[in-house]
Coordinates of C-alpha atoms in Angstrom, one line a residue:
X1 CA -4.2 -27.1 -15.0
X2 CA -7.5 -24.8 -15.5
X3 CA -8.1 -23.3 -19.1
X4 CA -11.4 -21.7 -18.4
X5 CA -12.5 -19.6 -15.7
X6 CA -14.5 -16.5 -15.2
X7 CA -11.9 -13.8 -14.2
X8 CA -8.1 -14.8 -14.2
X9 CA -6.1 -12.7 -12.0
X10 CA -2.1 -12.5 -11.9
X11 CA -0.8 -11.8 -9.1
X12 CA -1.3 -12.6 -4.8
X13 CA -0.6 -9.7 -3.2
X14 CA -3.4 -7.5 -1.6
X15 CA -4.9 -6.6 -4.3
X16 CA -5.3 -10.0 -6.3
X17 CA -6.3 -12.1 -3.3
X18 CA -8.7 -9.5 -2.1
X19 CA -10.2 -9.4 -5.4
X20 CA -10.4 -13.3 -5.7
X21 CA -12.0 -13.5 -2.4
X22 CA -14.4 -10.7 -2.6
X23 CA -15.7 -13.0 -6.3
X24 CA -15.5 -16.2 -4.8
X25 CA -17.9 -14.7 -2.0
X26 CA -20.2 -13.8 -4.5
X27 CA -20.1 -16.9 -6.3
X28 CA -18.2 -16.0 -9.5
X29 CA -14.7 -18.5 -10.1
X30 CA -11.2 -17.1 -10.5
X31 CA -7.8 -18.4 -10.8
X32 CA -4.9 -16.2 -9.3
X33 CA -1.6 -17.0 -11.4
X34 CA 1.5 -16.0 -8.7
X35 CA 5.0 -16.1 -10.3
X36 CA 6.2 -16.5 -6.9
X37 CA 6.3 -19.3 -4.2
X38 CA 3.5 -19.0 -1.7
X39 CA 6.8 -18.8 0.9
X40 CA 7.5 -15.9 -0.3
X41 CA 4.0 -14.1 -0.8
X42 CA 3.7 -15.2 2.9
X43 CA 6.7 -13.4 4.0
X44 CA 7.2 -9.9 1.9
X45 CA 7.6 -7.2 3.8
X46 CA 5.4 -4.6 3.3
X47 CA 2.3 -2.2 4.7
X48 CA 1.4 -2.2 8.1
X49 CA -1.4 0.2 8.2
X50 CA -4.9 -0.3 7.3
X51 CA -7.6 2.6 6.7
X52 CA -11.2 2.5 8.5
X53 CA -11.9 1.4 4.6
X54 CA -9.6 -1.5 4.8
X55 CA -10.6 -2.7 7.7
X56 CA -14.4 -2.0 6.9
X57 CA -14.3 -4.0 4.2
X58 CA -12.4 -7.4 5.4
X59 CA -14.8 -7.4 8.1
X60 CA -17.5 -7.3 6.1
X61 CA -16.3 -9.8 3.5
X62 CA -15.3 -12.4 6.8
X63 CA -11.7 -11.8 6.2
X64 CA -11.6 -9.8 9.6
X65 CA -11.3 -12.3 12.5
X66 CA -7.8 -12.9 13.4
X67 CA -7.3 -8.6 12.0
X68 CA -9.6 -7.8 14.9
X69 CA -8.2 -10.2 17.6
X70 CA -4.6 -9.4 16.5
X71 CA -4.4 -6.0 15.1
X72 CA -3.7 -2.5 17.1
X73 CA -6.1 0.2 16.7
X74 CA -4.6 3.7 16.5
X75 CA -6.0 7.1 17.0
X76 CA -3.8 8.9 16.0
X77 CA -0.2 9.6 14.8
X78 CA 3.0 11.8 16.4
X79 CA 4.7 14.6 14.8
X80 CA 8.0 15.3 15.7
X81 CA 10.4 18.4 14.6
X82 CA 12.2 21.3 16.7
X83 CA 12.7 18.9 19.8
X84 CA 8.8 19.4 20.1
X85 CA 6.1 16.3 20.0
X86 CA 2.6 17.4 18.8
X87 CA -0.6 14.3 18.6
X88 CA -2.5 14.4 15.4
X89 CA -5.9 13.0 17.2
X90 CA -7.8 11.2 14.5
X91 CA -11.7 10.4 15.9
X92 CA -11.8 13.7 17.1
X93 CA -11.0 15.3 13.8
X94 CA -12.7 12.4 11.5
X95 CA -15.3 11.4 12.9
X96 CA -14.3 8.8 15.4
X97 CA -12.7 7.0 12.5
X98 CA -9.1 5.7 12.9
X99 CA -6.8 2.9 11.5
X100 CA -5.4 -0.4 12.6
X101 CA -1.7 -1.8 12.5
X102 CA -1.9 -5.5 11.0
X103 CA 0.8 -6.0 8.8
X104 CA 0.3 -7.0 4.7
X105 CA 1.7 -10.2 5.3
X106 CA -1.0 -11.2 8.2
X107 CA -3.5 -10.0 5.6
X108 CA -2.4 -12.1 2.6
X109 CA -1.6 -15.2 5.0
X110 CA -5.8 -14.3 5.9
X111 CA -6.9 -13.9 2.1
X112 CA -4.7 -17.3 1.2
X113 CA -6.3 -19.4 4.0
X114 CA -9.7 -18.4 2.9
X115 CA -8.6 -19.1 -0.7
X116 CA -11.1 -22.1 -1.8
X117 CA -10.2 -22.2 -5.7
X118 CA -6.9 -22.3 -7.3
X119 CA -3.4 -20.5 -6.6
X120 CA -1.2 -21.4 -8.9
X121 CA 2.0 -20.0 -6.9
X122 CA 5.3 -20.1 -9.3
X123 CA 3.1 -19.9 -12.6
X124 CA 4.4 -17.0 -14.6
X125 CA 2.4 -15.0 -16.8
X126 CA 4.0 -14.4 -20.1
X127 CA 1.1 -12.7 -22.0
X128 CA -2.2 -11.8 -22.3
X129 CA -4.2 -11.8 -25.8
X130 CA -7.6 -11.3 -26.8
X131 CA -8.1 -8.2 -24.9
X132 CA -10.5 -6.8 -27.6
X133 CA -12.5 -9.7 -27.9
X134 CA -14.7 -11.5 -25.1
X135 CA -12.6 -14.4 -24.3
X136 CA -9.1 -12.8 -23.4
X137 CA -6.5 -15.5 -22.9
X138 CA -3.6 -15.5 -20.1
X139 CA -0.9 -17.5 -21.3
X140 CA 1.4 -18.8 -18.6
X141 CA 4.7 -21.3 -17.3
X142 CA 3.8 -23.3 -14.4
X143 CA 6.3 -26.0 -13.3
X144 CA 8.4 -25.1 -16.9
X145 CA 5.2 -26.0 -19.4
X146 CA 3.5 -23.7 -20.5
X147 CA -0.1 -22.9 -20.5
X148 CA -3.5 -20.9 -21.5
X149 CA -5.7 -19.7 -19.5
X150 CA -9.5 -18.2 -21.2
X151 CA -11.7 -16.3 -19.7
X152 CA -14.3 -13.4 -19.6
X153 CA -11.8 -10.7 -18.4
X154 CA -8.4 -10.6 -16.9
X155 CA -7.2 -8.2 -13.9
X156 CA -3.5 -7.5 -13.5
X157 CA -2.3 -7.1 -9.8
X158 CA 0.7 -8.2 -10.8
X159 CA 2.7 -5.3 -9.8
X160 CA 4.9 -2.4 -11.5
X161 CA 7.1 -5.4 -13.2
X162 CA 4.3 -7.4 -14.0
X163 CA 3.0 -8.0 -17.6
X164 CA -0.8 -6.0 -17.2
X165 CA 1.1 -2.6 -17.0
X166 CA 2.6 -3.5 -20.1
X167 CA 0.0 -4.9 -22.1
X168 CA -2.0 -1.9 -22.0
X169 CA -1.6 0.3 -25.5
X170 CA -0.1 3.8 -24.9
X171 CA -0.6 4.5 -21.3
X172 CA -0.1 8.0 -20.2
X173 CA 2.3 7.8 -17.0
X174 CA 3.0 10.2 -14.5
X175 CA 6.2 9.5 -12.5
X176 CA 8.5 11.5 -9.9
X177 CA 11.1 10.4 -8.2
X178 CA 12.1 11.2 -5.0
X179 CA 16.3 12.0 -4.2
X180 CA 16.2 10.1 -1.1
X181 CA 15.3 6.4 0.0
X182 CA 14.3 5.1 3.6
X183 CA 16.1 1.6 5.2
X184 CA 13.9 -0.2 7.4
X185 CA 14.8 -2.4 9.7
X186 CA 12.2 -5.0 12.2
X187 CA 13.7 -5.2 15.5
X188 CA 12.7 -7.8 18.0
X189 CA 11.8 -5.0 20.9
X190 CA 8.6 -3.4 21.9
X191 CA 7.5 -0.3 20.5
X192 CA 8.4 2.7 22.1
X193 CA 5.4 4.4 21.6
X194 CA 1.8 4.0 21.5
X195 CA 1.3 5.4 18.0
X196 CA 3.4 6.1 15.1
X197 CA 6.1 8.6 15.1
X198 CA 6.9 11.0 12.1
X199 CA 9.9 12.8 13.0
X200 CA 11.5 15.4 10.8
X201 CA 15.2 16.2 11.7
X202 CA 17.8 18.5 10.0
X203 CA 19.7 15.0 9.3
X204 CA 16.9 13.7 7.9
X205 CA 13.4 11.9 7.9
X206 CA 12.4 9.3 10.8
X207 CA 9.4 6.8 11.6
X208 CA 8.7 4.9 14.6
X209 CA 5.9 2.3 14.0
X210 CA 5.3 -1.2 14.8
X211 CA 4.3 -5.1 14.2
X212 CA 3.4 -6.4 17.3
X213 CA 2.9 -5.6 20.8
X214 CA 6.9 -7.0 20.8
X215 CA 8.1 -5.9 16.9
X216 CA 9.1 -2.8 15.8
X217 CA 9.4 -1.6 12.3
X218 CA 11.4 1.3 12.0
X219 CA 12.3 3.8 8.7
X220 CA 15.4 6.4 8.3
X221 CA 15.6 8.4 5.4
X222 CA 19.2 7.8 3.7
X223 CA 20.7 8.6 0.4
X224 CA 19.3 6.9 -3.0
X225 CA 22.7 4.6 -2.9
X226 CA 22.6 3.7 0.4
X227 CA 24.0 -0.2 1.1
X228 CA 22.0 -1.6 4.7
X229 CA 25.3 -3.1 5.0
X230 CA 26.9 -0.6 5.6
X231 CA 24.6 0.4 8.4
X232 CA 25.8 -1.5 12.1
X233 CA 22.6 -1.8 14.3
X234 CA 24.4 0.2 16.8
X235 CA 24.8 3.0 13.8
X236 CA 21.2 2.6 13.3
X237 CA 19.7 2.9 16.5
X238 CA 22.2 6.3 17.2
X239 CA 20.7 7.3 14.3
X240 CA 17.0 7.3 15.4
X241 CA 17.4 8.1 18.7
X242 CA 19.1 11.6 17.3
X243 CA 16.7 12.2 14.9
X244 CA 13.5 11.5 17.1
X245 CA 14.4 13.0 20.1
X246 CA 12.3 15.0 22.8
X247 CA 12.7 15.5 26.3
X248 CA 11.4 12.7 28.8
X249 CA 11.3 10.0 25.4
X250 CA 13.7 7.6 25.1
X251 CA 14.1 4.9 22.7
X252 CA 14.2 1.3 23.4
X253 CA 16.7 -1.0 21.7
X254 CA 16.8 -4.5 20.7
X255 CA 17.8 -7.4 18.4
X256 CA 17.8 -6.4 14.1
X257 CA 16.2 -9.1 12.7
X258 CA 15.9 -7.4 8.9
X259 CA 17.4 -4.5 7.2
X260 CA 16.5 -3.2 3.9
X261 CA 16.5 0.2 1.4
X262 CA 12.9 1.0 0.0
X263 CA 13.3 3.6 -3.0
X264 CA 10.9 6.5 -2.9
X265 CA 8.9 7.3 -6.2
X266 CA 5.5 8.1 -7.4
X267 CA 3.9 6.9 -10.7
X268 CA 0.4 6.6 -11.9
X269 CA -1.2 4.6 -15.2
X270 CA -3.6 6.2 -17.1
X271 CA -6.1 4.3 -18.0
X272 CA -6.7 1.5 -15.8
X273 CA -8.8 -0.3 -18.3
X274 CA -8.2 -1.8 -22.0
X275 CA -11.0 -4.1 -23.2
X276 CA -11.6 -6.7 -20.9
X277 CA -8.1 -6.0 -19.2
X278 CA -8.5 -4.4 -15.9
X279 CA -5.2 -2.6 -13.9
X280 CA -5.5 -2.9 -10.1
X281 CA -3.1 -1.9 -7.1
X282 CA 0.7 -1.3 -7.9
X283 CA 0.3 -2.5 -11.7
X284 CA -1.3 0.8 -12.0
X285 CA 0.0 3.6 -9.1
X286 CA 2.8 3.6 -7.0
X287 CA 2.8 5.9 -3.5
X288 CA 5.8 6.5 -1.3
X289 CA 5.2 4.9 2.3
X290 CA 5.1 7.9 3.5
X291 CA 1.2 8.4 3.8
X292 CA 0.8 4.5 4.4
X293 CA -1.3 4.7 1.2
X294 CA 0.0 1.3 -0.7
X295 CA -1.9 -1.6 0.2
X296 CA -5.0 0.3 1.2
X297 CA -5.3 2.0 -2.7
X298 CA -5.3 -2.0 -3.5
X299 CA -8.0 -2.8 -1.8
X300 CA -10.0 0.5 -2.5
X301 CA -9.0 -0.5 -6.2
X302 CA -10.3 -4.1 -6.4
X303 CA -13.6 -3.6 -4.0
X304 CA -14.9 -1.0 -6.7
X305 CA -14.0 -3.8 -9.5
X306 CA -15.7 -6.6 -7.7
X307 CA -18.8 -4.5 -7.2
X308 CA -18.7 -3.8 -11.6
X309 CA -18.0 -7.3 -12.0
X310 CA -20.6 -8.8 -10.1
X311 CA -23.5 -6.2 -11.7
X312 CA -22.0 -6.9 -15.2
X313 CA -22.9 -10.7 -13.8
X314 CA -25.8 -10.6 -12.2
X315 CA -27.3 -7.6 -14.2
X316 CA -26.1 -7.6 -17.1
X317 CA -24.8 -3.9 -16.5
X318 CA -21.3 -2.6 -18.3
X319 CA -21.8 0.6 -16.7
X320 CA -20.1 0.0 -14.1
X321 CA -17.2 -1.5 -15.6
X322 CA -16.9 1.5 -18.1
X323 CA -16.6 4.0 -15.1
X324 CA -14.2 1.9 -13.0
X325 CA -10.9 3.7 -14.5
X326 CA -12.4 7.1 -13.4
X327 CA -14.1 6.2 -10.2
X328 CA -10.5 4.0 -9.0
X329 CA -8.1 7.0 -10.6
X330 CA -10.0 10.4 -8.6
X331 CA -9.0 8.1 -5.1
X332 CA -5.4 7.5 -6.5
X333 CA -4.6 11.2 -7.5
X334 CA -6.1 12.0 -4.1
X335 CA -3.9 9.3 -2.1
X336 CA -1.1 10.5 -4.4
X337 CA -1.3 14.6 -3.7
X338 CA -1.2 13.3 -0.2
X339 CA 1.4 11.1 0.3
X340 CA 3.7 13.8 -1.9
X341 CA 2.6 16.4 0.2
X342 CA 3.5 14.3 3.2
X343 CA 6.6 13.2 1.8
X344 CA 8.1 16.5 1.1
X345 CA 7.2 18.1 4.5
X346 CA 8.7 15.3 6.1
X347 CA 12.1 14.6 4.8
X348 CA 15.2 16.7 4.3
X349 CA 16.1 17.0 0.6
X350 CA 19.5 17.7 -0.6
X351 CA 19.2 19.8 -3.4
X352 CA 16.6 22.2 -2.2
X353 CA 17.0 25.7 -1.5
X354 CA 17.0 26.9 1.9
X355 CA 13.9 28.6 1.2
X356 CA 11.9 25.5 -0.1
X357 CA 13.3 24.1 3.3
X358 CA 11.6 26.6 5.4
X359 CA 8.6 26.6 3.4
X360 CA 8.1 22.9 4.3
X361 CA 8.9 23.1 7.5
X362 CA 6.3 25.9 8.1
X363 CA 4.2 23.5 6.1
X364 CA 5.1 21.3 9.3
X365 CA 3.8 23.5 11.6
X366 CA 0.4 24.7 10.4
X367 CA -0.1 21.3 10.1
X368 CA -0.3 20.7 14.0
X369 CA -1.4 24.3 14.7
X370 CA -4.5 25.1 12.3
X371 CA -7.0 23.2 13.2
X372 CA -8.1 23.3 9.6
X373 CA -5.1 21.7 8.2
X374 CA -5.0 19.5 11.4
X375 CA -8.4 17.6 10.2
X376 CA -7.0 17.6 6.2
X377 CA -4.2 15.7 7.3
X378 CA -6.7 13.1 9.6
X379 CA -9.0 13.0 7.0
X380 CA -6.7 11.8 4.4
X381 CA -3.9 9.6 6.3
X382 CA -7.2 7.7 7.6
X383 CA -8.6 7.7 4.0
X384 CA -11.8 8.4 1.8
X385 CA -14.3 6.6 3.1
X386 CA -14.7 3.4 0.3
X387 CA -17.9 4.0 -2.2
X388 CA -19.9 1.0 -0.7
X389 CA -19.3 -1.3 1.8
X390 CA -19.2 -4.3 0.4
X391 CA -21.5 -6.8 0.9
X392 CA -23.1 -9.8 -1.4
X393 CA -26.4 -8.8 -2.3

């Protein structure tokens, strides 16, 4: 087992691999502790859309091969409501940027092949000490012995159950909680549509997107309580056929491989920094997936960290470091104001007024109607452009 290293970083989602292969391109060692199997890592279902940043930035780092062979390029996105379709046309109003459909697990199965030092998959962190000091200590149970892991600094993209949240002193958190929930299912069929639908319905919420070329991923909006169980496919595909219907569409069906409730909430952090402890990705915000904001506020998250670590490195320079809370938390509120705003024009809630209801859905159709509004929405669903491409200098 390693006991020194320069940065230790829990966790193998986006954010941690990203983070260890971004340093390990530019030289500096890590060592990823994973409390989970890599079986597992490989095979969580999560994001499938990646922002011109995203995508910028694995290309750049020579994490982008198989993403560009593989993954779908979209322009745009559909808005459904009132039996009407309308396109939301994304280069046009962006700047010929866009995004691409490659789903989190392709990316992390990418980010663990290039992998050449350690992951220590099923080593759980238990606590980190020494934050104050310069040679903060991880210590960890791998294979039921426990361990300790020193280094120069430690960055926790362990999650919202993980330990980094937790270890930081008096964080300020800003949470809301959303009355509704959305079960997903994967279907083995081909998409029914080119791009992503976003349908709003009087029954509620619906989202058409995809996998593959011959996997959908599909989203209804259900109650907080809601069992998949209790959903038959046949129930299910009724369900989103109603909801995103317009003349001359039809959905296709097929097999339902996986069903599954994903709660709605959204919580930021504050700060995302404590001594040589450093927050990144969901141990720090949380987004609904309405605005497909998750994975790609990771990687924003840990490409601005690798770029303070490697000057505090190379140069010498903290300044970087210091500024890192700020610089990551101004893209998070943004991403945040966004995917709220997206989420409450979209979806039906139960215990608004009728007014608030008619509000949103005139928020619906200025949207797709004001050119103005048409380019905010773009502008932000294909994201901020990063601060740097990455590159090692």
């Amino acid at each position: 087992m390693p006991s020194r290293t320069q940065i230790t970083i829990i966790g193998a989602g986006p954010a941690g691999l990203t983070l260890g292969h971004l340093l390990q391109r530019a030289g500096i060692d890590t060592v990823i502790l994973e409390s989970r199997s890599r079986a597992y890592v490989e095979q969580r279902q999560r994001a499938g859309i990646l922002e011109q940043g995203t995508v910028d930035v694995l290309r750049a780092s020579g994490a982008g091969a198989r993403m560009d062979a593989e993954g779908i390029r979209h322009d745009g996105i559909e808005l459904r409501f009132d039996g009407e379709s309308h396109r939301i046309d994304f280069p046009a109003l962006t700047g010929g940027r866009s995004v691409m459909v490659y789903a989190q697990t392709e990316v992390v199965k990418d980010l663990i092949a290039l992998r050449e030092a350690p992951i220590l998959f099923e080593a759980e962190a238990l606590d980190v000490t020494g934050l104050d000091g310069t040679s903060p200590e991880v210590r960890y149970r791998h294979e039921g012995v426990e361990h300790t892991l020193v280094s120069d600094a430690v960055v926790a993209c362990d999650g919202f159950h993980g330990i980094g949240r937790t270890a930081l002193p008096s964080p300020r958190v800003y949470e809301r909680t959303y009355p509704y929930s959305w079960l997903g299912v994967l279907a083995d069929v081909a998409p029914s549509c080119e791009e992503l639908i976003y349908a709003r319905h009087e029954r509620g919420f619906a989202l058409h997107s995809m996998r593959t070329p011959t996997v959908s991923r599909l989203y209804l909006q259900v109650p907080n309580d809601t069992d998949p169980a209790a959903w038959s496919d046949d129930r299910i595909w009724d369900e989103l056929a109603t909801r995103m219907a317009v003349d001359g569409w039809s959905l296709a069906t097929g097999p339902i491989t996986s069903k599954g409730v994903t709660p709605m909430r959204s919580l930021v952090s504050e700060p995302l920094r404590h001594g040589r402890l450093f927050l990144a990705g969901d141990a720090a915000h949380i987004v609904p997936p309405t605005g497909a904001k998750g994975l790609n506020l990771a990687v924003a998250d840990v490409t601005l960290l690798a770029d303070a670590l490697l000057r505090w490195y190379r140069k010498g320079e903290e300044s970087a470091l210091d500024a890192y809370s700020g610089r990551a938390l101004a893209r998070v509120w943004r991403a945040e104001t966004f995917s709220y705003e997206m989420t409450t024009m979209l979806h039906t809630d139960p215990s608004a007024l009728p007014f608030d209801d008619r509000v949103r859905r005139e928020r619906l159709r200025r949207a797709v109607t004001s050119p103005a509004a048409s380019a905010v929405l773009a502008e932000n669903y294909v994201g901020a452009p990063f601060e740097g491409l990455w590159t090692v200098p």
